[in-house]
Amino acid sequence: VFHSQSSNPKPDPVIFLQGGPGGEAVSLSANAYPILVDPFLSDRDYIAYDQRGTGLSEPALICDELERANRQDVYGTIDSGSRELVYQNAFLSCAGLLQTQGVDLSAYNTVENAADLRDIVTLLGYEKVNLYGASYGTRLALVAMRNHPEVIRSAILDSVMPVETNWVTEFPNIANYTLTNLFNACKADPDCNKAYPDIETVFWELASKLDEKPITLSTSAYPMGTVTETIDGSYLLSIIMGLSKTTRFIDTAPQTIYRVRDGDYSTLIAAQYSLPYGFEGINTGLYISVLCREHVLDTSPEKLLEAATQLRVKDFVWSPFYGHLDKMFSACKTWGSTGPVLGEKDKVVSDIPSLVITGTFDGATPPQQGKQVADSLPNSYYFEFPNQGHVPTASDDSGCAMQIALEFLDNPLTEPSRDCMSELKPVKFLVPYTGDPALELKRENLNGVSLIVPTEWKFVDDGFWWRGSASFDITQVTAFRANISVQDLVDYFSSSINGYRGFDGAPTPSGTREANGHAWTLYYATSNGRPVDVAAVDDKGCSMVIVMFSHPDEHDALYRTVFLPMVDSAK
């Protein structure tokens, strides 16, 4: 319980319902305190609880075997022919171990989570609470509203997962909606449409090509080791869905499609760094228990197989399951799960005041699901944020979504003002820099070299100026003086024994340039297939070096407008 800062707090606290299913609410609330907790404390207490099987709850349904199999898979130590068997054995081992410990896996579901919520409210001595559910937490909130309305004053439902919806069989529709929405938004943006014409056709042709001939991508992710992944159509689909879901990455999705098509795997490489942490913050055991009971065993193997055929990609795998979607059914049987009982998944109809929030680009819980729920809640208000992905109250930098939530809590029977939504900035998709408009440059001293660099780029550790258009933007420049000759430096980066020090091969001379009394030698290399430009000159027993990393689709423009001006200005 995070206690209110008020000397006279209101009697109805906010209780946070974490998503996943299987997410840890206590640690998340502490780590994201300024975003999730602090906004509510001026008037109310804030409660976070780890749902049964997760986080600090006992027993926690931890599946070391599945997490170990995932790490082995990520590090490329599982042969492709035995991958399915390894995951199946890990799945069976985890279920068997939990059951031998006396864990009744059928007791881990949303109905029981909602009963726990009621008990927590009673034990803490509150009469009523305001629910704040995010993602799967909205499904939990809806079940609580149906089963235990006596303890609920109001509900904030952010990124809604309807109780009656089957997450697995509905996934093809969610994927198709998300992609179509993304493609239409790009077409409506003149710059995006010009840079990435026919994006829908390009995406599906690329997915088909990757299905026919997958790419094996390996990245050295120190200190974890080499991360290896097979890039096929379903992997591309999951990447683009993930970008659309995450608000700060929406603008990169069209660019990623074209870059992957043209051999620039920057986004995929960035994603590989997170693969070893795929289960971090999610308790696998509860995730499987809820997914099996309320989705997989709520349908049939035939319908699961039919859903798989609607995805337009083959070999789609739902982690941590492995194999085609229809094989999830038998896996859930071995887990010890049973399907939902009669009425458990009926649509929730409730007159509890509710605020329904969605993000237009959300690839996990798309807007139509929020509208579906709002239609069955007569005292609800529906707000769709046109520039957001998943969970706008936590990702909307403008603060508008949280502002609306707080206004709703003050008076749940009155619709909050929509004024701040008119000030939301639309998504502006990233497109390749063409040299127009020209970048503003400023003089900086960098590691013993004075030269001009782009004014708006950010200085980061190790002496680099980074453009930072997205987290996986590699565009950056640096300069330095070294106490060795240019030839020694070239030899250093030309040693195949040492893996070319991060280059794909030895740098090759690409020309010369006279500037400020120096005769520069220009070199060209690549790193993970992406251009690296180097200018070097011997100077009074030392060498002076300038380096630029860029993406292939912007290389020529940046070479002309950034790299050469840096060389010409250096002293």
Short mmCIF file of C-alpha atoms in Angstrom, two decimals, residues 76-555:
data_model
loop_
_atom_site.label_atom_id
_atom_site.label_comp_id
_atom_site.label_asym_id
_atom_site.label_seq_id
_atom_site.Cartn_x
_atom_site.Cartn_y
_atom_site.Cartn_z
CA GLY A 76 21.61 -21.01 -30.73
CA THR A 77 22.53 -24.18 -28.83
CA ILE A 78 19.40 -26.12 -29.82
CA ASP A 79 19.38 -27.86 -33.18
CA SER A 80 16.40 -26.77 -35.28
CA GLY A 81 15.29 -30.38 -35.69
CA SER A 82 15.01 -30.93 -31.94
CA ARG A 83 13.68 -27.52 -30.89
CA GLU A 84 10.07 -28.63 -30.62
CA LEU A 85 11.02 -31.68 -28.52
CA VAL A 86 13.14 -29.56 -26.16
CA TYR A 87 10.27 -27.15 -25.51
CA GLN A 88 7.75 -29.99 -25.08
CA ASN A 89 9.99 -31.72 -22.53
CA ALA A 90 10.53 -28.44 -20.66
CA PHE A 91 6.78 -27.82 -20.66
CA LEU A 92 6.02 -31.29 -19.28
CA SER A 93 8.83 -31.06 -16.72
CA CYS A 94 7.57 -27.72 -15.38
CA ALA A 95 3.98 -28.94 -15.06
CA GLY A 96 5.09 -32.19 -13.41
CA LEU A 97 7.36 -30.45 -10.91
CA LEU A 98 4.67 -27.96 -9.86
CA GLN A 99 2.09 -30.73 -9.48
CA THR A 100 4.42 -32.89 -7.37
CA GLN A 101 4.87 -29.86 -5.10
CA GLY A 102 1.12 -29.98 -4.48
CA VAL A 103 0.23 -27.03 -6.69
CA ASP A 104 -3.31 -27.23 -8.09
CA LEU A 105 -2.76 -25.54 -11.46
CA SER A 106 -6.50 -25.38 -12.13
CA ALA A 107 -6.80 -22.89 -9.23
CA TYR A 108 -4.81 -20.25 -11.09
CA ASN A 109 -7.27 -18.29 -13.23
CA THR A 110 -9.02 -14.95 -13.50
CA VAL A 111 -12.04 -15.94 -11.40
CA GLU A 112 -9.76 -16.84 -8.48
CA ASN A 113 -7.66 -13.70 -9.04
CA ALA A 114 -10.85 -11.64 -8.74
CA ALA A 115 -11.82 -13.44 -5.52
CA ASP A 116 -8.37 -12.63 -4.14
CA LEU A 117 -8.94 -8.98 -4.99
CA ARG A 118 -12.18 -8.94 -2.99
CA ASP A 119 -10.43 -10.58 -0.02
CA ILE A 120 -7.57 -8.06 -0.11
CA VAL A 121 -10.02 -5.14 -0.05
CA THR A 122 -11.80 -6.68 2.94
CA LEU A 123 -8.62 -7.56 4.84
CA LEU A 124 -7.19 -4.07 4.39
CA GLY A 125 -10.36 -2.56 5.81
CA TYR A 126 -11.54 -0.59 2.79
CA GLU A 127 -15.21 -0.49 1.89
CA LYS A 128 -14.84 0.20 -1.83
CA VAL A 129 -11.97 0.60 -4.28
CA ASN A 130 -11.36 2.04 -7.73
CA LEU A 131 -9.94 -0.52 -10.14
CA TYR A 132 -7.05 0.47 -12.41
CA GLY A 133 -6.54 -2.38 -14.86
CA ALA A 134 -3.98 -2.50 -17.66
CA SER A 135 -4.06 -5.06 -20.50
CA TYR A 136 -4.90 -8.47 -18.94
CA GLY A 137 -5.64 -6.46 -15.79
CA THR A 138 -8.74 -5.13 -17.54
CA ARG A 139 -10.01 -8.68 -18.00
CA LEU A 140 -9.45 -9.26 -14.30
CA ALA A 141 -11.24 -5.99 -13.52
CA LEU A 142 -14.26 -7.01 -15.62
CA VAL A 143 -14.56 -10.37 -13.84
CA ALA A 144 -14.31 -8.57 -10.48
CA MET A 145 -17.03 -6.15 -11.60
CA ARG A 146 -19.31 -9.08 -12.40
CA ASN A 147 -18.50 -11.31 -9.42
CA HIS A 148 -17.77 -8.81 -6.64
CA PRO A 149 -19.45 -5.47 -7.50
CA GLU A 150 -20.05 -4.69 -3.81
CA VAL A 151 -16.40 -3.64 -3.31
CA ILE A 152 -15.99 -1.57 -6.48
CA ARG A 153 -16.71 2.16 -6.84
CA SER A 154 -15.37 2.64 -10.38
CA ALA A 155 -13.05 1.08 -12.96
CA ILE A 156 -10.33 2.47 -15.23
CA LEU A 157 -9.87 -0.05 -18.06
CA ASP A 158 -6.75 0.76 -20.07
CA SER A 159 -6.11 -1.40 -23.17
CA VAL A 160 -9.04 -3.75 -22.83
CA MET A 161 -9.15 -7.52 -23.13
CA PRO A 162 -12.84 -8.58 -23.15
CA VAL A 163 -13.81 -11.59 -21.03
CA GLU A 164 -15.72 -13.18 -23.90
CA THR A 165 -12.84 -12.88 -26.41
CA ASN A 166 -10.61 -15.85 -27.22
CA TRP A 167 -7.15 -14.29 -27.41
CA VAL A 168 -5.64 -17.09 -29.52
CA THR A 169 -8.32 -17.66 -32.15
CA GLU A 170 -8.91 -13.91 -32.40
CA PHE A 171 -5.21 -13.19 -32.95
CA PRO A 172 -5.36 -13.35 -36.79
CA ASN A 173 -8.06 -10.65 -36.77
CA ILE A 174 -6.04 -8.56 -34.32
CA ALA A 175 -2.93 -8.92 -36.48
CA ASN A 176 -4.74 -8.06 -39.70
CA TYR A 177 -6.43 -5.06 -38.09
CA THR A 178 -3.16 -3.78 -36.61
CA LEU A 179 -1.23 -4.10 -39.86
CA THR A 180 -4.01 -2.61 -42.00
CA ASN A 181 -4.33 0.31 -39.60
CA LEU A 182 -0.57 0.87 -39.66
CA PHE A 183 -0.37 0.68 -43.45
CA ASN A 184 -3.31 3.06 -43.91
CA ALA A 185 -1.71 5.55 -41.51
CA CYS A 186 1.50 5.45 -43.57
CA LYS A 187 -0.45 5.98 -46.80
CA ALA A 188 -2.19 8.99 -45.24
CA ASP A 189 1.18 10.54 -44.31
CA PRO A 190 2.57 12.11 -47.54
CA ASP A 191 6.22 11.68 -46.51
CA CYS A 192 5.71 8.07 -45.40
CA ASN A 193 3.74 7.19 -48.51
CA LYS A 194 6.44 8.71 -50.73
CA ALA A 195 9.30 6.96 -48.91
CA TYR A 196 7.52 3.62 -48.53
CA PRO A 197 5.05 3.18 -51.40
CA ASP A 198 2.89 0.04 -51.56
CA ILE A 199 3.93 -0.79 -48.01
CA GLU A 200 1.26 -3.45 -47.54
CA THR A 201 2.37 -5.35 -50.64
CA VAL A 202 6.02 -4.97 -49.66
CA PHE A 203 5.36 -6.36 -46.17
CA TRP A 204 3.49 -9.49 -47.27
CA GLU A 205 5.93 -10.19 -50.09
CA LEU A 206 8.80 -9.88 -47.60
CA ALA A 207 7.05 -12.17 -45.10
CA SER A 208 6.49 -14.76 -47.82
CA LYS A 209 10.11 -14.50 -48.95
CA LEU A 210 11.37 -14.99 -45.39
CA ASP A 211 9.09 -18.01 -44.97
CA GLU A 212 10.56 -19.55 -48.10
CA LYS A 213 14.15 -18.65 -47.22
CA PRO A 214 14.60 -17.64 -43.55
CA ILE A 215 17.60 -15.60 -42.43
CA THR A 216 19.78 -16.72 -39.53
CA LEU A 217 20.86 -13.61 -37.65
CA SER A 218 23.57 -13.72 -34.97
CA THR A 219 24.56 -10.78 -32.79
CA SER A 220 27.30 -10.59 -30.20
CA ALA A 221 25.51 -9.31 -27.11
CA TYR A 222 28.25 -8.91 -24.50
CA PRO A 223 28.29 -10.18 -21.76
CA MET A 224 25.48 -12.57 -22.64
CA GLY A 225 27.17 -14.24 -25.60
CA THR A 226 26.09 -14.61 -29.19
CA VAL A 227 22.34 -14.38 -29.69
CA THR A 228 21.01 -16.29 -32.70
CA GLU A 229 17.53 -16.14 -34.20
CA THR A 230 15.85 -17.47 -37.33
CA ILE A 231 14.07 -14.62 -39.10
CA ASP A 232 11.01 -15.93 -40.93
CA GLY A 233 7.62 -14.46 -41.80
CA SER A 234 6.13 -15.00 -38.35
CA TYR A 235 9.15 -13.37 -36.70
CA LEU A 236 8.77 -10.32 -38.96
CA LEU A 237 5.05 -10.22 -38.09
CA SER A 238 5.81 -10.26 -34.36
CA ILE A 239 8.41 -7.50 -34.72
CA ILE A 240 6.07 -5.15 -36.60
CA MET A 241 3.19 -5.93 -34.22
CA GLY A 242 5.50 -5.15 -31.31
CA LEU A 243 6.60 -1.84 -32.82
CA SER A 244 2.99 -0.80 -33.40
CA LYS A 245 2.05 -1.80 -29.84
CA THR A 246 4.83 0.28 -28.27
CA THR A 247 4.02 3.99 -28.50
CA ARG A 248 7.61 5.22 -28.80
CA PHE A 249 8.30 2.81 -31.68
CA ILE A 250 5.17 3.27 -33.81
CA ASP A 251 6.92 5.77 -36.05
CA THR A 252 9.67 3.24 -36.89
CA ALA A 253 7.47 0.40 -38.17
CA PRO A 254 7.25 1.32 -41.91
CA GLN A 255 10.97 2.15 -41.97
CA THR A 256 11.77 -1.23 -40.41
CA ILE A 257 9.84 -3.12 -43.11
CA TYR A 258 11.75 -1.45 -45.93
CA ARG A 259 15.11 -1.70 -44.18
CA VAL A 260 14.70 -5.43 -43.56
CA ARG A 261 13.74 -5.86 -47.21
CA ASP A 262 16.93 -4.05 -48.24
CA GLY A 263 19.20 -5.99 -45.86
CA ASP A 264 19.46 -3.48 -42.97
CA TYR A 265 18.62 -5.55 -39.88
CA SER A 266 19.14 -2.79 -37.30
CA THR A 267 15.75 -3.27 -35.63
CA LEU A 268 16.12 -7.05 -35.60
CA ILE A 269 19.60 -6.75 -34.09
CA ALA A 270 18.28 -4.41 -31.39
CA ALA A 271 15.49 -6.89 -30.65
CA GLN A 272 18.03 -9.67 -30.21
CA TYR A 273 19.54 -7.90 -27.21
CA SER A 274 16.22 -8.34 -25.37
CA LEU A 275 15.64 -12.00 -26.30
CA PRO A 276 17.46 -13.50 -23.27
CA TYR A 277 15.08 -11.51 -21.07
CA GLY A 278 11.90 -12.71 -22.79
CA PHE A 279 10.31 -13.96 -19.57
CA GLU A 280 11.56 -11.17 -17.32
CA GLY A 281 8.73 -9.65 -15.26
CA ILE A 282 6.27 -12.35 -16.39
CA ASN A 283 5.59 -15.46 -14.33
CA THR A 284 5.44 -18.20 -16.93
CA GLY A 285 3.38 -20.58 -14.82
CA LEU A 286 0.44 -18.21 -14.30
CA TYR A 287 0.63 -17.07 -17.92
CA ILE A 288 0.28 -20.67 -19.12
CA SER A 289 -2.46 -21.51 -16.61
CA VAL A 290 -4.65 -18.56 -17.62
CA LEU A 291 -3.95 -18.91 -21.34
CA CYS A 292 -4.76 -22.63 -21.29
CA ARG A 293 -7.96 -22.43 -19.26
CA GLU A 294 -9.53 -19.31 -20.71
CA HIS A 295 -8.37 -19.42 -24.32
CA VAL A 296 -6.79 -22.62 -25.62
CA LEU A 297 -9.18 -25.08 -23.91
CA ASP A 298 -12.07 -22.75 -24.65
CA THR A 299 -11.85 -23.84 -28.28
CA SER A 300 -10.75 -26.94 -30.21
CA PRO A 301 -7.62 -28.15 -32.05
CA GLU A 302 -9.48 -27.68 -35.32
CA LYS A 303 -10.27 -24.03 -34.60
CA LEU A 304 -6.71 -23.39 -33.45
CA LEU A 305 -5.43 -24.86 -36.70
CA GLU A 306 -7.93 -22.75 -38.65
CA ALA A 307 -6.68 -19.63 -36.85
CA ALA A 308 -3.10 -20.49 -37.83
CA THR A 309 -4.05 -20.68 -41.51
CA GLN A 310 -5.52 -17.17 -41.40
CA LEU A 311 -2.23 -15.49 -40.47
CA ARG A 312 -0.67 -15.48 -43.96
CA VAL A 313 2.60 -16.64 -42.40
CA LYS A 314 3.60 -20.20 -41.68
CA ASP A 315 5.08 -21.82 -38.59
CA PHE A 316 3.60 -19.24 -36.23
CA VAL A 317 4.64 -20.11 -32.66
CA TRP A 318 3.04 -18.79 -29.48
CA SER A 319 5.81 -18.54 -26.88
CA PRO A 320 6.51 -20.38 -24.59
CA PHE A 321 4.59 -23.09 -26.44
CA TYR A 322 6.31 -24.56 -29.47
CA GLY A 323 4.83 -26.01 -32.64
CA HIS A 324 1.75 -25.00 -34.64
CA LEU A 325 -1.13 -23.37 -32.79
CA ASP A 326 -3.22 -26.58 -32.78
CA LYS A 327 -0.51 -28.30 -30.68
CA MET A 328 -1.22 -25.84 -27.88
CA PHE A 329 -4.38 -27.85 -27.13
CA SER A 330 -2.57 -31.06 -26.22
CA ALA A 331 0.12 -29.07 -24.36
CA CYS A 332 -2.55 -27.46 -22.16
CA LYS A 333 -4.05 -30.87 -21.43
CA THR A 334 -0.69 -32.06 -20.14
CA TRP A 335 -0.44 -28.90 -18.03
CA GLY A 336 -3.40 -30.10 -16.00
CA SER A 337 -5.74 -27.34 -17.07
CA THR A 338 -9.45 -27.60 -17.71
CA GLY A 339 -11.61 -25.30 -19.82
CA PRO A 340 -13.83 -22.54 -18.42
CA VAL A 341 -17.07 -23.48 -16.65
CA LEU A 342 -20.48 -22.41 -17.90
CA GLY A 343 -20.91 -18.63 -17.72
CA GLU A 344 -17.28 -17.91 -16.87
CA LYS A 345 -16.65 -16.22 -20.20
CA ASP A 346 -19.99 -14.51 -20.65
CA LYS A 347 -19.87 -10.86 -21.67
CA VAL A 348 -19.74 -8.62 -18.61
CA VAL A 349 -22.70 -6.25 -18.27
CA SER A 350 -22.30 -3.83 -15.38
CA ASP A 351 -23.53 -0.38 -14.37
CA ILE A 352 -20.35 0.36 -12.39
CA PRO A 353 -18.95 3.67 -13.73
CA SER A 354 -16.09 2.85 -16.08
CA LEU A 355 -13.47 4.67 -18.13
CA VAL A 356 -12.38 2.73 -21.22
CA ILE A 357 -9.04 3.85 -22.72
CA THR A 358 -7.47 2.49 -25.92
CA GLY A 359 -4.62 3.32 -28.29
CA THR A 360 -5.31 3.36 -32.02
CA PHE A 361 -2.10 1.48 -32.90
CA ASP A 362 -2.24 -1.09 -30.09
CA GLY A 363 -1.28 -4.49 -31.54
CA ALA A 364 -2.19 -6.40 -28.34
CA THR A 365 -5.60 -5.04 -27.36
CA PRO A 366 -6.86 -3.04 -30.37
CA PRO A 367 -9.56 -0.36 -30.14
CA GLN A 368 -12.42 -2.55 -31.33
CA GLN A 369 -12.04 -4.61 -28.16
CA GLY A 370 -12.40 -1.48 -26.04
CA LYS A 371 -15.50 -0.45 -27.98
CA GLN A 372 -16.89 -3.96 -27.54
CA VAL A 373 -16.59 -3.71 -23.76
CA ALA A 374 -17.81 -0.09 -23.56
CA ASP A 375 -21.01 -1.10 -25.38
CA SER A 376 -21.92 -3.48 -22.53
CA LEU A 377 -21.11 -0.99 -19.76
CA PRO A 378 -23.94 1.60 -19.77
CA ASN A 379 -22.10 3.98 -17.41
CA SER A 380 -18.85 3.97 -19.38
CA TYR A 381 -16.89 6.61 -21.27
CA TYR A 382 -14.77 5.57 -24.24
CA PHE A 383 -11.52 7.39 -25.08
CA GLU A 384 -9.33 6.36 -28.03
CA PHE A 385 -5.90 7.97 -28.28
CA PRO A 386 -4.98 8.32 -31.98
CA ASN A 387 -1.21 8.48 -31.45
CA GLN A 388 -0.82 5.73 -28.84
CA GLY A 389 -0.16 2.02 -28.62
CA HIS A 390 -0.56 -0.17 -25.52
CA VAL A 391 -1.56 1.31 -22.11
CA PRO A 392 -1.79 5.06 -22.88
CA THR A 393 -1.99 6.03 -19.18
CA ALA A 394 1.60 4.82 -18.84
CA SER A 395 2.98 5.74 -22.28
CA ASP A 396 1.34 9.07 -23.18
CA ASP A 397 4.11 11.62 -22.63
CA SER A 398 1.64 14.49 -22.87
CA GLY A 399 -0.04 13.31 -19.67
CA CYS A 400 -3.47 13.60 -21.26
CA ALA A 401 -4.51 9.98 -20.63
CA MET A 402 -3.61 10.09 -16.94
CA GLN A 403 -5.23 13.52 -16.61
CA ILE A 404 -8.50 12.08 -17.93
CA ALA A 405 -8.20 9.11 -15.55
CA LEU A 406 -7.75 11.39 -12.54
CA GLU A 407 -10.68 13.57 -13.57
CA PHE A 408 -12.83 10.45 -13.93
CA LEU A 409 -11.90 9.32 -10.40
CA ASP A 410 -13.02 12.66 -8.98
CA ASN A 411 -16.52 12.17 -10.39
CA PRO A 412 -17.12 8.83 -12.15
CA LEU A 413 -20.69 9.77 -13.08
CA THR A 414 -19.56 12.71 -15.25
CA GLU A 415 -17.68 12.31 -18.52
CA PRO A 416 -14.14 13.74 -18.28
CA SER A 417 -13.15 16.63 -20.53
CA ARG A 418 -11.66 15.70 -23.90
CA ASP A 419 -9.92 19.06 -24.36
CA CYS A 420 -6.37 17.78 -23.95
CA MET A 421 -6.90 15.24 -26.75
CA SER A 422 -7.13 18.07 -29.28
CA GLU A 423 -3.51 18.93 -28.48
CA LEU A 424 -2.11 15.44 -29.09
CA LYS A 425 0.57 15.32 -31.77
CA PRO A 426 -0.09 12.83 -34.57
CA VAL A 427 2.35 10.06 -35.33
CA LYS A 428 5.00 11.31 -37.75
CA PHE A 429 6.62 8.29 -39.35
CA LEU A 430 10.39 8.22 -39.72
CA VAL A 431 11.65 8.42 -43.30
CA PRO A 432 15.22 8.37 -44.65
CA TYR A 433 17.11 11.66 -44.40
CA THR A 434 17.75 13.02 -47.91
CA GLY A 435 19.90 16.05 -47.07
CA ASP A 436 16.94 18.43 -47.20
CA PRO A 437 16.54 20.37 -45.00
CA ALA A 438 20.21 20.89 -44.20
CA LEU A 439 21.25 20.05 -40.66
CA GLU A 440 22.38 22.85 -38.38
CA LEU A 441 25.99 22.27 -37.33
CA LYS A 442 28.00 23.54 -34.34
CA ARG A 443 31.68 23.38 -33.36
CA GLU A 444 32.66 20.99 -30.56
CA ASN A 445 35.90 19.71 -29.03
CA LEU A 446 35.87 15.95 -29.14
CA ASN A 447 38.69 13.79 -27.80
CA GLY A 448 41.39 16.25 -28.86
CA VAL A 449 39.78 17.24 -32.18
CA SER A 450 37.85 20.45 -32.85
CA LEU A 451 35.19 20.09 -35.55
CA ILE A 452 31.53 20.70 -36.37
CA VAL A 453 28.75 18.21 -35.55
CA PRO A 454 24.92 18.30 -35.90
CA THR A 455 23.45 20.62 -33.29
CA GLU A 456 20.45 18.44 -32.39
CA TRP A 457 22.36 15.19 -31.97
CA LYS A 458 23.01 13.95 -28.44
CA PHE A 459 26.41 13.48 -26.80
CA VAL A 460 26.64 10.01 -25.28
CA ASP A 461 29.26 8.02 -23.41
CA ASP A 462 32.52 7.09 -25.10
CA GLY A 463 32.66 10.35 -27.03
CA PHE A 464 29.96 9.80 -29.66
CA TRP A 465 27.36 12.20 -31.00
CA TRP A 466 24.21 10.12 -31.59
CA ARG A 467 21.22 11.18 -33.68
CA GLY A 468 18.80 9.03 -31.61
CA SER A 469 15.76 9.11 -33.91
CA ALA A 470 14.86 5.76 -32.30
CA SER A 471 16.43 3.44 -29.73
CA PHE A 472 17.93 1.31 -32.51
CA ASP A 473 19.16 4.20 -34.66
CA ILE A 474 22.87 3.54 -35.18
CA THR A 475 23.56 6.94 -36.79
CA GLN A 476 26.45 8.49 -34.84
CA VAL A 477 29.79 10.20 -35.30
CA THR A 478 32.98 10.51 -33.30
CA ALA A 479 36.49 11.94 -33.63
CA PHE A 480 39.70 11.41 -31.68
CA ARG A 481 43.46 11.78 -31.63
CA ALA A 482 45.51 8.62 -31.13
CA ASN A 483 49.18 8.21 -30.26
CA ILE A 484 49.77 5.77 -33.10
CA SER A 485 50.03 6.13 -36.86
CA VAL A 486 47.17 5.80 -39.31
CA GLN A 487 48.73 2.63 -40.71
CA ASP A 488 48.85 1.07 -37.24
CA LEU A 489 45.16 1.90 -36.79
CA VAL A 490 44.27 0.40 -40.16
CA ASP A 491 46.23 -2.73 -39.28
CA TYR A 492 44.39 -2.90 -35.94
CA PHE A 493 41.02 -2.98 -37.68
CA SER A 494 42.23 -5.28 -40.47
CA SER A 495 43.05 -8.31 -38.34
CA SER A 496 40.74 -11.20 -39.14
CA ILE A 497 42.06 -13.02 -36.07
CA ASN A 498 40.39 -10.39 -33.88
CA GLY A 499 37.21 -10.31 -35.95
CA TYR A 500 38.11 -6.98 -37.55
CA ARG A 501 37.27 -5.32 -34.20
CA GLY A 502 33.55 -5.22 -34.98
CA PHE A 503 33.77 -4.51 -38.71
CA ASP A 504 32.61 -7.07 -41.26
CA GLY A 505 36.01 -6.89 -42.93
CA ALA A 506 39.08 -4.73 -43.25
CA PRO A 507 38.44 -1.04 -44.06
CA THR A 508 39.33 -0.17 -47.65
CA PRO A 509 40.61 3.19 -48.99
CA SER A 510 37.84 5.11 -50.75
CA GLY A 511 39.56 8.41 -51.62
CA THR A 512 41.48 11.40 -50.30
CA ARG A 513 40.52 14.92 -49.22
CA GLU A 514 42.55 18.11 -48.66
CA ALA A 515 41.32 20.31 -45.81
CA ASN A 516 42.93 22.69 -43.26
CA GLY A 517 46.39 21.77 -44.48
CA HIS A 518 45.78 18.05 -43.96
CA ALA A 519 45.75 15.32 -46.60
CA TRP A 520 43.08 12.95 -45.29
CA THR A 521 42.73 9.35 -46.43
CA LEU A 522 39.10 8.20 -46.57
CA TYR A 523 38.12 4.61 -45.78
CA TYR A 524 34.96 2.59 -46.05
CA ALA A 525 33.87 -0.46 -44.06
CA THR A 526 30.65 -2.10 -42.87
CA SER A 527 29.45 -3.38 -39.51
CA ASN A 528 26.54 -5.83 -39.57
CA GLY A 529 26.11 -4.77 -43.19
CA ARG A 530 25.74 -1.08 -42.33
CA PRO A 531 28.12 1.63 -43.63
CA VAL A 532 31.06 2.92 -41.60
CA ASP A 533 33.02 5.88 -42.99
CA VAL A 534 36.47 6.74 -41.64
CA ALA A 535 38.79 9.68 -42.35
CA ALA A 536 42.31 9.56 -40.94
CA VAL A 537 45.49 11.65 -41.19
CA ASP A 538 48.92 11.54 -39.56
CA ASP A 539 49.58 14.70 -37.55
CA LYS A 540 52.75 15.45 -35.56
CA GLY A 541 53.43 11.90 -34.48
CA CYS A 542 49.77 11.16 -33.81
CA SER A 543 46.79 10.41 -35.95
CA MET A 544 43.53 12.30 -36.22
CA VAL A 545 40.46 10.15 -36.96
CA ILE A 546 36.81 10.85 -37.79
CA VAL A 547 34.21 8.06 -37.92
CA MET A 548 30.54 7.94 -38.97
CA PHE A 549 28.11 5.03 -38.62
CA SER A 550 24.92 5.25 -40.70
CA HIS A 551 22.11 3.26 -42.28
CA PRO A 552 22.36 2.30 -45.97
CA ASP A 553 19.22 4.22 -46.99
CA GLU A 554 20.67 7.47 -45.58
CA HIS A 555 24.37 6.97 -46.18
#
